[in-house]
Short mmCIF file of C-alpha atoms in Angstrom, two decimals:
data_model
loop_
_atom_site.label_atom_id
_atom_site.label_comp_id
_atom_site.label_asym_id
_atom_site.label_seq_id
_atom_site.Cartn_x
_atom_site.Cartn_y
_atom_site.Cartn_z
CA UNK A 1 -2.19 20.33 -5.22
CA UNK A 2 -1.15 17.00 -6.25
CA UNK A 3 -3.81 15.83 -8.65
CA UNK A 4 -5.31 12.81 -8.87
CA UNK A 5 -5.85 12.38 -11.88
CA UNK A 6 -6.59 14.60 -14.76
CA UNK A 7 -8.56 17.16 -15.56
CA UNK A 8 -9.49 15.39 -19.23
CA UNK A 9 -10.02 12.31 -18.05
CA UNK A 10 -13.23 14.22 -15.34
CA UNK A 11 -11.31 13.55 -11.87
CA UNK A 12 -12.61 9.50 -12.46
CA UNK A 13 -10.52 6.52 -11.27
CA UNK A 14 -10.52 3.06 -12.07
CA UNK A 15 -13.20 2.76 -9.79
CA UNK A 16 -15.68 5.35 -10.53
CA UNK A 17 -13.96 7.21 -7.38
CA UNK A 18 -13.74 10.74 -8.06
CA UNK A 19 -10.61 12.86 -6.37
CA UNK A 20 -8.67 15.98 -7.46
CA UNK A 21 -6.25 16.03 -4.88
CA UNK A 22 -3.61 13.40 -3.79
CA UNK A 23 -4.26 14.20 -0.27
CA UNK A 24 -8.04 14.11 -1.24
CA UNK A 25 -7.33 9.42 -2.20
CA UNK A 26 -5.94 9.35 0.97
CA UNK A 27 -8.20 10.53 3.09
CA UNK A 28 -11.77 8.54 0.91
CA UNK A 29 -9.26 4.87 1.21
CA UNK A 30 -8.45 5.53 4.62
CA UNK A 31 -12.95 6.69 5.33
CA UNK A 32 -14.02 3.93 3.49
CA UNK A 33 -11.21 0.78 3.64
CA UNK A 34 -9.13 1.45 6.34
CA UNK A 35 -11.20 3.10 9.31
CA UNK A 36 -14.26 0.10 9.26
CA UNK A 37 -11.36 -2.57 10.41
CA UNK A 38 -9.90 -0.62 13.00
CA UNK A 39 -13.30 0.97 14.86
CA UNK A 40 -14.11 -2.87 14.73
CA UNK A 41 -11.60 -4.08 16.02
CA UNK A 42 -11.27 -1.53 18.45
CA UNK A 43 -7.56 -0.13 17.24
CA UNK A 44 -8.70 3.63 18.23
CA UNK A 45 -8.65 2.26 21.83
CA UNK A 46 -5.54 0.62 21.81
CA UNK A 47 -3.04 2.01 19.49
CA UNK A 48 -4.18 5.80 18.33
CA UNK A 49 -7.10 8.12 17.34
CA UNK A 50 -8.62 7.51 13.62
CA UNK A 51 -7.63 10.10 11.93
CA UNK A 52 -9.94 13.42 10.86
CA UNK A 53 -9.80 15.81 7.36
CA UNK A 54 -7.87 18.05 9.16
CA UNK A 55 -4.79 15.28 9.45
CA UNK A 56 -4.68 14.48 5.86
CA UNK A 57 -4.85 18.79 5.48
CA UNK A 58 -2.35 20.10 7.07
CA UNK A 59 1.05 21.72 6.06
CA UNK A 60 3.87 19.30 7.76
CA UNK A 61 4.74 20.12 11.51
CA UNK A 62 8.20 19.98 13.61
CA UNK A 63 8.57 19.15 16.22
CA UNK A 64 11.10 20.41 18.81
CA UNK A 65 11.86 17.81 22.02
CA UNK A 66 14.96 18.83 24.32
CA UNK A 67 16.04 19.98 27.85
CA UNK A 68 14.90 22.47 29.37
CA UNK A 69 17.55 25.29 28.17
CA UNK A 70 18.90 23.15 25.01
CA UNK A 71 17.32 26.16 23.23
CA UNK A 72 14.01 25.57 21.55
CA UNK A 73 11.87 28.39 21.45
CA UNK A 74 14.57 30.58 20.59
CA UNK A 75 15.95 28.06 17.02
CA UNK A 76 12.25 28.66 16.26
CA UNK A 77 12.39 32.90 16.78
CA UNK A 78 16.06 31.92 14.54
CA UNK A 79 13.90 30.42 11.91
CA UNK A 80 11.07 32.94 12.25
CA UNK A 81 13.52 35.45 12.54
CA UNK A 82 10.28 37.58 14.83
CA UNK A 83 9.48 37.21 17.98
CA UNK A 84 5.88 34.53 18.22
CA UNK A 85 3.18 35.39 20.79
CA UNK A 86 4.02 33.28 24.00
CA UNK A 87 7.44 33.27 23.60
CA UNK A 88 9.44 33.24 26.37
CA UNK A 89 12.91 32.43 26.67
CA UNK A 90 15.22 31.83 29.51
CA UNK A 91 17.80 29.64 31.50
CA UNK A 92 15.58 27.77 33.29
CA UNK A 93 12.89 25.72 32.39
CA UNK A 94 10.13 28.13 30.48
CA UNK A 95 8.36 26.74 28.12
CA UNK A 96 6.04 25.07 30.21
CA UNK A 97 3.14 23.36 28.09
CA UNK A 98 3.29 23.17 23.65
CA UNK A 99 2.44 25.92 21.24
CA UNK A 100 2.08 25.64 18.41
CA UNK A 101 3.36 28.21 16.14
CA UNK A 102 1.40 27.88 13.51
CA UNK A 103 0.26 30.35 10.10
CA UNK A 104 -2.31 32.63 10.74
CA UNK A 105 -3.18 36.52 9.52
CA UNK A 106 -3.83 37.81 12.05
CA UNK A 107 -1.42 38.00 15.51
CA UNK A 108 -2.57 36.05 18.68
CA UNK A 109 -3.18 32.66 21.31
CA UNK A 110 -6.20 30.64 20.80
CA UNK A 111 -5.97 28.52 24.16
CA UNK A 112 -5.87 24.26 24.14
CA UNK A 113 -9.17 23.79 25.54
CA UNK A 114 -10.52 26.46 21.74
CA UNK A 115 -7.73 24.50 20.22
CA UNK A 116 -8.89 20.85 20.21
CA UNK A 117 -13.49 21.86 19.17
CA UNK A 118 -11.67 23.21 15.23
CA UNK A 119 -12.55 21.07 12.90
CA UNK A 120 -9.47 22.87 10.85
CA UNK A 121 -7.07 22.22 13.10
CA UNK A 122 -5.38 18.52 12.40
CA UNK A 123 -5.27 19.21 16.99
CA UNK A 124 -9.19 17.43 17.92
CA UNK A 125 -7.62 13.76 19.12
CA UNK A 126 -5.93 15.56 22.03
CA UNK A 127 -8.78 16.38 24.08
CA UNK A 128 -8.12 12.94 25.42
CA UNK A 129 -5.10 13.86 26.52
CA UNK A 130 -7.35 16.58 29.26
CA UNK A 131 -7.83 19.19 31.05
CA UNK A 132 -4.01 18.74 32.69
CA UNK A 133 -2.97 19.15 29.31
CA UNK A 134 -5.71 21.22 27.70
CA UNK A 135 -4.62 24.04 29.70
CA UNK A 136 -0.64 23.52 29.01
CA UNK A 137 -1.08 23.38 24.77
CA UNK A 138 -1.67 26.49 23.00
CA UNK A 139 -1.42 28.44 19.19
CA UNK A 140 0.61 30.83 18.40
CA UNK A 141 -0.54 32.01 15.18
CA UNK A 142 0.93 34.73 13.76
CA UNK A 143 1.49 36.28 9.67
CA UNK A 144 5.20 34.99 8.72
CA UNK A 145 5.68 34.05 5.24
CA UNK A 146 7.33 30.35 6.99
CA UNK A 147 5.05 29.20 8.45
CA UNK A 148 3.13 29.45 5.26
CA UNK A 149 4.60 26.22 4.19
CA UNK A 150 5.41 24.29 7.63
CA UNK A 151 4.20 25.03 11.38
CA UNK A 152 6.54 24.35 14.30
CA UNK A 153 5.39 22.15 17.61
CA UNK A 154 7.58 24.00 20.60
CA UNK A 155 7.11 21.53 23.59
CA UNK A 156 8.23 21.71 27.54
CA UNK A 157 11.55 21.51 28.25
CA UNK A 158 12.13 18.10 29.89
CA UNK A 159 13.30 17.98 32.76
CA UNK A 160 16.51 16.50 34.58
CA UNK A 161 17.28 15.33 38.46
CA UNK A 162 15.39 15.94 40.41
CA UNK A 163 12.97 17.86 39.01
CA UNK A 164 12.16 14.87 36.77
CA UNK A 165 9.62 12.81 39.36
CA UNK A 166 7.55 16.23 39.49
CA UNK A 167 4.32 14.89 37.83
CA UNK A 168 3.34 17.40 34.78
CA UNK A 169 -0.72 16.18 35.29
CA UNK A 170 -0.79 14.15 31.64
CA UNK A 171 1.23 11.26 30.16
CA UNK A 172 3.77 13.55 28.30
CA UNK A 173 5.46 10.51 26.19
CA UNK A 174 1.83 10.08 25.22
CA UNK A 175 1.25 13.38 24.38
CA UNK A 176 4.85 13.33 22.36
CA UNK A 177 4.27 9.88 20.49
CA UNK A 178 0.49 11.34 19.40
CA UNK A 179 2.48 13.92 17.86
CA UNK A 180 5.21 12.24 16.76
CA UNK A 181 2.33 9.94 14.83
CA UNK A 182 1.38 13.19 12.41
CA UNK A 183 4.56 15.40 12.41
CA UNK A 184 7.04 15.65 9.82
CA UNK A 185 9.79 16.05 10.72
CA UNK A 186 11.69 15.38 14.56
CA UNK A 187 14.46 17.06 15.63
CA UNK A 188 16.31 16.41 19.58
CA UNK A 189 17.58 19.80 20.74
CA UNK A 190 20.91 19.00 22.87
CA UNK A 191 22.81 21.39 24.17
CA UNK A 192 27.07 21.35 24.43
CA UNK A 193 27.67 21.68 27.35
CA UNK A 194 24.38 19.98 28.44
CA UNK A 195 24.77 16.25 26.79
CA UNK A 196 23.33 13.70 29.63
CA UNK A 197 20.12 11.68 27.93
CA UNK A 198 17.39 11.95 31.70
CA UNK A 199 15.42 9.17 31.91
CA UNK A 200 12.70 11.56 31.14
CA UNK A 201 13.67 12.35 28.18
CA UNK A 202 15.14 8.83 26.94
CA UNK A 203 11.39 7.43 27.21
CA UNK A 204 10.68 10.55 25.30
CA UNK A 205 12.91 9.14 22.47
CA UNK A 206 11.64 5.55 23.11
CA UNK A 207 8.02 7.72 22.64
CA UNK A 208 9.36 7.92 18.78
CA UNK A 209 10.29 4.36 18.36
CA UNK A 210 8.78 3.52 14.72
CA UNK A 211 9.46 7.27 14.24
CA UNK A 212 12.94 6.07 13.35
CA UNK A 213 13.11 7.80 10.31
CA UNK A 214 11.75 11.11 10.87
CA UNK A 215 14.61 12.18 13.63
CA UNK A 216 17.47 14.44 13.16
CA UNK A 217 19.64 15.82 15.67
CA UNK A 218 21.21 18.90 16.39
CA UNK A 219 24.26 20.05 18.69
CA UNK A 220 23.58 23.42 19.50
CA UNK A 221 25.93 25.78 20.52
CA UNK A 222 28.12 24.57 19.26
CA UNK A 223 30.19 27.11 18.64
CA UNK A 224 30.53 27.41 23.05
CA UNK A 225 32.86 25.22 22.40
CA UNK A 226 37.20 24.71 21.00
CA UNK A 227 37.54 21.57 18.12
CA UNK A 228 39.11 19.86 19.96
CA UNK A 229 36.28 19.48 22.62
CA UNK A 230 33.56 19.96 20.71
CA UNK A 231 34.99 16.31 18.62
CA UNK A 232 34.68 14.86 22.52
CA UNK A 233 31.10 16.31 22.74
CA UNK A 234 30.55 14.80 20.00
CA UNK A 235 31.64 12.00 20.57
CA UNK A 236 29.79 11.71 24.05
CA UNK A 237 26.62 12.54 21.99
CA UNK A 238 26.09 9.40 19.52
CA UNK A 239 27.44 7.42 22.19
CA UNK A 240 24.23 8.21 24.44
CA UNK A 241 22.58 8.01 21.13
CA UNK A 242 22.79 4.82 20.83
CA UNK A 243 21.84 3.54 23.70
CA UNK A 244 18.20 4.63 23.88
CA UNK A 245 18.54 5.18 19.78
CA UNK A 246 17.74 1.12 18.95
CA UNK A 247 18.34 1.01 14.94
CA UNK A 248 21.39 -0.10 12.87
CA UNK A 249 22.21 2.89 11.17
CA UNK A 250 22.87 6.36 12.93
CA UNK A 251 20.64 9.01 13.24
CA UNK A 252 22.10 12.06 11.03
CA UNK A 253 23.13 14.60 13.95
CA UNK A 254 23.64 18.45 12.89
CA UNK A 255 26.17 21.04 14.48
CA UNK A 256 25.65 24.16 15.05
CA UNK A 257 24.80 27.80 16.65
CA UNK A 258 21.18 28.80 16.14
CA UNK A 259 20.72 32.43 18.08
CA UNK A 260 21.75 35.15 14.99
CA UNK A 261 24.45 36.70 18.36
CA UNK A 262 27.72 36.24 17.06
CA UNK A 263 30.35 33.28 17.39
CA UNK A 264 31.77 33.21 20.46
CA UNK A 265 34.49 30.37 18.90
CA UNK A 266 35.48 31.37 15.36
CA UNK A 267 37.27 29.06 14.33
CA UNK A 268 34.45 25.70 13.19
CA UNK A 269 32.34 28.84 11.11
CA UNK A 270 33.09 26.72 7.88
CA UNK A 271 31.45 24.09 8.93
CA UNK A 272 29.17 25.50 11.46
CA UNK A 273 27.76 27.70 7.54
CA UNK A 274 27.24 24.54 5.43
CA UNK A 275 25.91 21.94 8.88
CA UNK A 276 22.55 24.88 8.59
CA UNK A 277 22.82 24.62 5.21
CA UNK A 278 22.10 20.64 4.94
CA UNK A 279 19.44 21.47 8.02
CA UNK A 280 17.66 24.00 6.64
CA UNK A 281 17.56 22.11 3.02
CA UNK A 282 16.23 19.17 5.37
CA UNK A 283 13.45 21.35 6.61
CA UNK A 284 12.84 23.04 3.00
CA UNK A 285 11.89 20.03 1.67
CA UNK A 286 9.28 18.44 3.76
CA UNK A 287 6.96 21.06 1.95
CA UNK A 288 7.95 18.32 -1.28
CA UNK A 289 8.09 15.22 0.86
CA UNK A 290 4.72 15.72 2.83
CA UNK A 291 1.71 13.51 0.63
CA UNK A 292 4.19 10.22 0.84
CA UNK A 293 4.95 10.93 3.96
CA UNK A 294 1.64 10.93 4.69
CA UNK A 295 1.50 8.22 2.64
CA UNK A 296 4.13 5.59 3.99
CA UNK A 297 2.35 6.81 8.04
CA UNK A 298 -0.70 5.57 5.87
CA UNK A 299 0.85 2.32 5.25
CA UNK A 300 2.59 1.55 9.47
CA UNK A 301 -0.81 1.93 10.53
CA UNK A 302 -2.48 -0.88 7.98
CA UNK A 303 -0.34 -2.81 9.07
CA UNK A 304 -0.89 -2.33 12.42
CA UNK A 305 -4.27 -2.07 12.03
CA UNK A 306 -4.48 -5.26 10.22
CA UNK A 307 -2.30 -7.29 12.89
CA UNK A 308 -4.46 -5.72 15.34
CA UNK A 309 -7.40 -7.44 14.19
CA UNK A 310 -5.14 -10.93 14.26
CA UNK A 311 -4.78 -10.17 17.86
CA UNK A 312 -7.86 -9.01 18.90
CA UNK A 313 -9.94 -11.72 16.76
CA UNK A 314 -7.69 -15.31 17.61
CA UNK A 315 -8.19 -14.80 21.53
CA UNK A 316 -11.17 -14.09 21.02
CA UNK A 317 -12.01 -17.40 19.11
CA UNK A 318 -9.99 -19.46 22.42
CA UNK A 319 -12.25 -17.55 24.45
CA UNK A 320 -14.92 -20.76 26.33
CA UNK A 321 -18.34 -20.24 25.62
CA UNK A 322 -19.66 -20.60 29.01
CA UNK A 323 -17.31 -21.22 32.19
CA UNK A 324 -13.15 -20.61 33.95
CA UNK A 325 -12.89 -17.23 31.19
CA UNK A 326 -11.36 -15.01 33.84
CA UNK A 327 -8.70 -18.00 33.77
CA UNK A 328 -8.22 -18.48 30.36
CA UNK A 329 -7.76 -15.08 30.35
CA UNK A 330 -4.76 -15.17 32.60
CA UNK A 331 -3.41 -17.20 30.70
CA UNK A 332 -3.59 -16.10 26.79
CA UNK A 333 -1.50 -12.61 28.28
CA UNK A 334 0.53 -15.26 29.52
CA UNK A 335 1.18 -16.43 25.86
CA UNK A 336 0.75 -13.53 23.73
CA UNK A 337 4.66 -13.95 23.23
CA UNK A 338 3.99 -17.08 22.09
CA UNK A 339 0.01 -15.92 20.22
CA UNK A 340 3.09 -13.25 18.26
CA UNK A 341 4.09 -15.85 16.82
CA UNK A 342 1.97 -18.40 16.45
CA UNK A 343 0.61 -15.64 13.89
CA UNK A 344 3.73 -14.86 12.45
CA UNK A 345 3.07 -18.06 11.06
CA UNK A 346 0.01 -18.47 10.03
CA UNK A 347 0.03 -14.39 7.89
CA UNK A 348 2.61 -14.34 7.42
CA UNK A 349 3.36 -11.32 8.91
CA UNK A 350 6.87 -9.68 9.73
CA UNK A 351 8.01 -9.21 13.60
CA UNK A 352 8.43 -5.90 13.60
CA UNK A 353 4.71 -5.54 12.06
CA UNK A 354 3.61 -5.54 15.37
CA UNK A 355 2.88 -3.99 18.81
CA UNK A 356 5.06 -3.78 21.74
CA UNK A 357 3.87 -7.10 24.28
CA UNK A 358 4.73 -6.02 27.36
CA UNK A 359 1.99 -2.43 26.76
CA UNK A 360 -0.87 -5.02 25.31
CA UNK A 361 -0.54 -7.34 27.71
CA UNK A 362 -1.54 -4.21 30.10
CA UNK A 363 -4.52 -2.92 27.96
CA UNK A 364 -5.49 -6.13 27.29
CA UNK A 365 -6.19 -6.96 30.95
CA UNK A 366 -9.27 -4.09 31.23
CA UNK A 367 -11.01 -6.47 28.19
CA UNK A 368 -13.47 -9.21 28.37
CA UNK A 369 -12.33 -11.67 25.39
CA UNK A 370 -15.15 -12.85 24.89
CA UNK A 371 -16.62 -9.95 23.57
CA UNK A 372 -14.40 -8.89 21.38
CA UNK A 373 -15.38 -9.57 17.15
CA UNK A 374 -14.20 -12.47 15.06
CA UNK A 375 -12.46 -12.33 12.45
CA UNK A 376 -13.76 -11.28 9.31
CA UNK A 377 -11.95 -11.34 6.04
CA UNK A 378 -13.67 -8.75 4.54
CA UNK A 379 -12.96 -5.65 6.05
CA UNK A 380 -9.31 -7.76 6.55
CA UNK A 381 -9.13 -8.54 2.64
CA UNK A 382 -10.36 -5.16 0.93
CA UNK A 383 -6.75 -2.82 3.44
CA UNK A 384 -4.99 -5.80 1.95
CA UNK A 385 -6.73 -4.48 -1.41
CA UNK A 386 -5.27 -1.15 -0.64
CA UNK A 387 -1.93 -1.65 -0.13
CA UNK A 388 -1.33 -3.72 -3.15
CA UNK A 389 -3.22 -1.38 -6.05
CA UNK A 390 -4.86 1.75 -4.37
CA UNK A 391 -0.80 2.48 -2.62
CA UNK A 392 0.51 1.96 -6.11
CA UNK A 393 -2.14 3.79 -8.11
CA UNK A 394 -1.17 6.73 -6.11
CA UNK A 395 2.26 6.51 -6.19
CA UNK A 396 2.67 7.05 -9.59
CA UNK A 397 0.30 10.49 -9.59
CA UNK A 398 2.38 12.27 -6.53
CA UNK A 399 5.78 11.13 -8.72
CA UNK A 400 3.31 12.32 -11.89
CA UNK A 401 2.00 15.59 -10.20
CA UNK A 402 4.98 16.54 -8.55
CA UNK A 403 6.74 16.87 -11.62
CA UNK A 404 4.13 19.33 -13.39
CA UNK A 405 4.59 21.02 -10.19
CA UNK A 406 6.48 21.06 -7.48
CA UNK A 407 5.35 22.30 -4.30
CA UNK A 408 6.75 25.00 -2.91
CA UNK A 409 9.63 24.95 -1.07
CA UNK A 410 10.00 26.78 2.86
CA UNK A 411 11.46 30.70 2.08
CA UNK A 412 11.52 33.80 4.14
CA UNK A 413 12.54 34.54 7.37
CA UNK A 414 16.07 32.54 7.96
CA UNK A 415 16.02 30.67 4.84
CA UNK A 416 15.43 33.77 2.72
CA UNK A 417 18.39 34.46 0.73
CA UNK A 418 19.78 32.10 2.27
CA UNK A 419 21.48 31.41 -1.67
CA UNK A 420 22.31 34.60 -2.76
CA UNK A 421 24.71 37.19 -2.52
CA UNK A 422 28.24 37.26 -1.04
CA UNK A 423 26.85 35.38 2.43
CA UNK A 424 25.77 32.17 0.65
CA UNK A 425 27.77 29.08 1.64
CA UNK A 426 30.77 28.50 0.06
CA UNK A 427 30.52 32.04 -1.57
CA UNK A 428 34.12 33.37 -2.15
CA UNK A 429 35.51 29.98 -1.45
CA UNK A 430 37.00 26.82 -3.50
CA UNK A 431 35.87 26.52 -6.83
CA UNK A 432 34.10 30.40 -6.41
CA UNK A 433 37.48 31.94 -4.54
CA UNK A 434 38.05 34.88 -7.15
CA UNK A 435 34.76 35.07 -9.09
CA UNK A 436 34.08 38.85 -8.50
CA UNK A 437 37.78 39.84 -9.08
CA UNK A 438 38.82 41.25 -12.74
CA UNK A 439 41.83 40.06 -12.88
CA UNK A 440 42.29 35.89 -12.60
CA UNK A 441 42.96 34.55 -9.24
CA UNK A 442 45.41 31.41 -11.12
CA UNK A 443 47.62 33.66 -10.72
CA UNK A 444 48.66 34.65 -7.46
CA UNK A 445 50.44 31.40 -7.74
CA UNK A 446 51.60 31.33 -11.40
CA UNK A 447 55.34 31.84 -11.25
CA UNK A 448 55.69 28.85 -8.92
CA UNK A 449 53.32 26.40 -10.83
CA UNK A 450 55.85 28.16 -14.21
CA UNK A 451 58.80 26.93 -12.24
CA UNK A 452 57.57 23.37 -11.82
CA UNK A 453 56.25 23.02 -15.87
CA UNK A 454 59.23 24.32 -17.07
CA UNK A 455 61.18 21.42 -15.26
CA UNK A 456 59.14 19.00 -16.91
CA UNK A 457 60.38 19.40 -21.03
CA UNK A 458 57.63 21.39 -22.68
CA UNK A 459 57.54 21.12 -26.69
CA UNK A 460 56.10 23.92 -28.24
CA UNK A 461 55.03 25.35 -24.93
CA UNK A 462 53.39 22.78 -23.58
CA UNK A 463 54.31 19.46 -22.18
CA UNK A 464 52.14 16.02 -22.51
CA UNK A 465 49.97 14.28 -20.64
CA UNK A 466 52.99 11.47 -19.92
CA UNK A 467 54.57 14.49 -17.88
CA UNK A 468 51.72 15.22 -16.62
CA UNK A 469 50.54 12.58 -15.49
CA UNK A 470 53.73 12.19 -13.17
CA UNK A 471 53.12 15.80 -11.00
CA UNK A 472 50.00 15.73 -10.64
CA UNK A 473 49.80 12.14 -9.24
CA UNK A 474 52.37 13.79 -6.24
CA UNK A 475 49.48 15.30 -5.54
CA UNK A 476 48.76 11.64 -4.46
CA UNK A 477 44.51 12.66 -5.18
CA UNK A 478 42.60 8.87 -6.68
CA UNK A 479 43.11 8.47 -10.39
CA UNK A 480 39.69 9.41 -11.25
CA UNK A 481 39.54 13.15 -9.23
CA UNK A 482 43.55 13.47 -11.16
CA UNK A 483 40.98 12.63 -14.74
CA UNK A 484 37.89 15.08 -13.36
CA UNK A 485 40.32 17.46 -12.96
CA UNK A 486 43.10 16.36 -16.30
CA UNK A 487 39.46 17.30 -18.03
CA UNK A 488 38.73 20.57 -16.51
CA UNK A 489 42.34 21.68 -17.63
CA UNK A 490 43.03 21.11 -21.40
CA UNK A 491 40.50 24.04 -22.36
CA UNK A 492 41.27 22.55 -25.90
CA UNK A 493 40.62 18.95 -25.30
CA UNK A 494 44.50 19.06 -27.65
CA UNK A 495 45.77 16.39 -25.26
CA UNK A 496 47.99 18.49 -23.88
CA UNK A 497 48.82 21.46 -21.14
CA UNK A 498 49.97 25.16 -22.03
CA UNK A 499 51.56 26.68 -18.83
CA UNK A 500 48.84 29.24 -18.01
CA UNK A 501 46.19 25.46 -18.93
CA UNK A 502 49.00 23.33 -16.21
CA UNK A 503 48.63 26.28 -13.60
CA UNK A 504 44.63 25.61 -13.42
CA UNK A 505 45.44 21.89 -13.00
CA UNK A 506 48.08 22.25 -10.24
CA UNK A 507 45.39 25.71 -9.18
CA UNK A 508 42.71 23.44 -8.88
CA UNK A 509 44.71 20.17 -7.03
CA UNK A 510 45.56 22.57 -4.61
CA UNK A 511 41.17 22.80 -4.03
CA UNK A 512 40.05 19.30 -4.16
CA UNK A 513 43.30 18.75 -1.28
CA UNK A 514 41.51 21.65 0.33
CA UNK A 515 38.50 20.16 1.04
CA UNK A 516 36.25 21.69 -1.81
CA UNK A 517 34.66 19.82 -3.84
CA UNK A 518 35.28 20.63 -8.41
CA UNK A 519 32.40 21.82 -10.26
CA UNK A 520 31.10 19.74 -13.41
CA UNK A 521 32.46 22.81 -15.55
CA UNK A 522 34.42 25.00 -15.63
CA UNK A 523 33.48 28.19 -14.49
CA UNK A 524 34.34 31.16 -16.85
CA UNK A 525 36.07 32.99 -14.38
CA UNK A 526 38.96 29.90 -14.45
CA UNK A 527 39.30 30.14 -17.75
CA UNK A 528 42.89 30.60 -18.35
CA UNK A 529 42.86 34.25 -20.19
CA UNK A 530 45.02 33.15 -23.87
CA UNK A 531 41.82 30.87 -23.46
CA UNK A 532 39.14 33.64 -22.95
CA UNK A 533 40.76 35.04 -26.35
CA UNK A 534 40.85 32.04 -28.14
CA UNK A 535 37.33 31.81 -28.13
CA UNK A 536 35.78 34.80 -28.04
#
């Protein structure tokens, strides 16, 4: 775990506070500096419930969201490589509730009402959504190695068409927003045959506003269409997402077929393998970035809490002492956008830190502004000090401790063995081709390369850099790439190429033109045979 300070320093920071871990440091900063501001200005009623110890100490969580039959539950099974308690898979809407798939020594299911009273689980504040939600919320526990590093939240299949009109009995979008604020990764799943983003799906995605850095998109079942159709599907998906996710940068989309069955269309096998490896690396990095993510979320929360305090105290200040309170309240609600602008200028706040104005107007309708607290600068200054000094120290300690004791990567399940053996990504392809055969792989095409070599007027069995450059430039690769190829191929570093070195250069050009990357150093299996003898 991350240490707050070195043990020989006695575990104290400069204020004399004891911290054993970064997690403990974050929790203490929240409790002592930010929570008093939140409680004073009713932040929890308007925005987000108070954080508890389990919110800081929980494992990284991955939230899966998508329409029914896009493969969310199957995706979890694909990662774990085993069934989990409560799992149901089918073409119809099967997952009607939320399932938190977590590590547990004993396999079993914990129902929602029991789950929200467990102080060790980060779900206690979900109690506010009532029985209609809790009856559709379970925790599925099992001793799986993947779950030792991360937890996965499966969500109900999002409805489309007429089914969207059915009431779930609880505020689905608000539950998603609650999870979105607390998870480390949000994965939106789409089916290559079902790209329409329904109204409920749009509402669900909008619930993640402000969490855009956590969102990834998986285009699942991509093997069920050919390459030409896949290009059209991908383009249509990006167009649809662009209308819902309003950010300047393009969201990362992974293509593939995330289940253990044979590919229906194998022409994009290499692409799907590369995409799945990228997605695995993204998920595997979550434990390493967990402390930084919690720190980032705490900063976002602190900024929102400060803005909320300014809004509430401003409304209090504007209220008359005796008469005309209702009329003034209506006027202030109408003027809320203008009040936002005034506060932006007065306190030098970014517009992006303010909550949604129409949502704020709706919530304020139910409050008596005259009973709001006045602005207490001591509370604001305490949070400002936390952001200016304490957070910076904590961030430095995260980096220092990660360098000493890096958190373990996610392992087990689909992650196990993905970097080893002949079925790892890229094995036997590109630069690694020929690594496990006895003959020098370049010799397969060397007769063709020799024909070109002897047209370049070799002297004493070697051609000059000038002559080699003319031939190598016909590949139209950039000079920076050709320079790297030259450096790899000129094994004896004499500024010239013999026939084996020239054949190697041509082979490396071929690899690069096929779309593979070049190594920084020449692998042993590509060293020309005559130079191997020289080296020995």
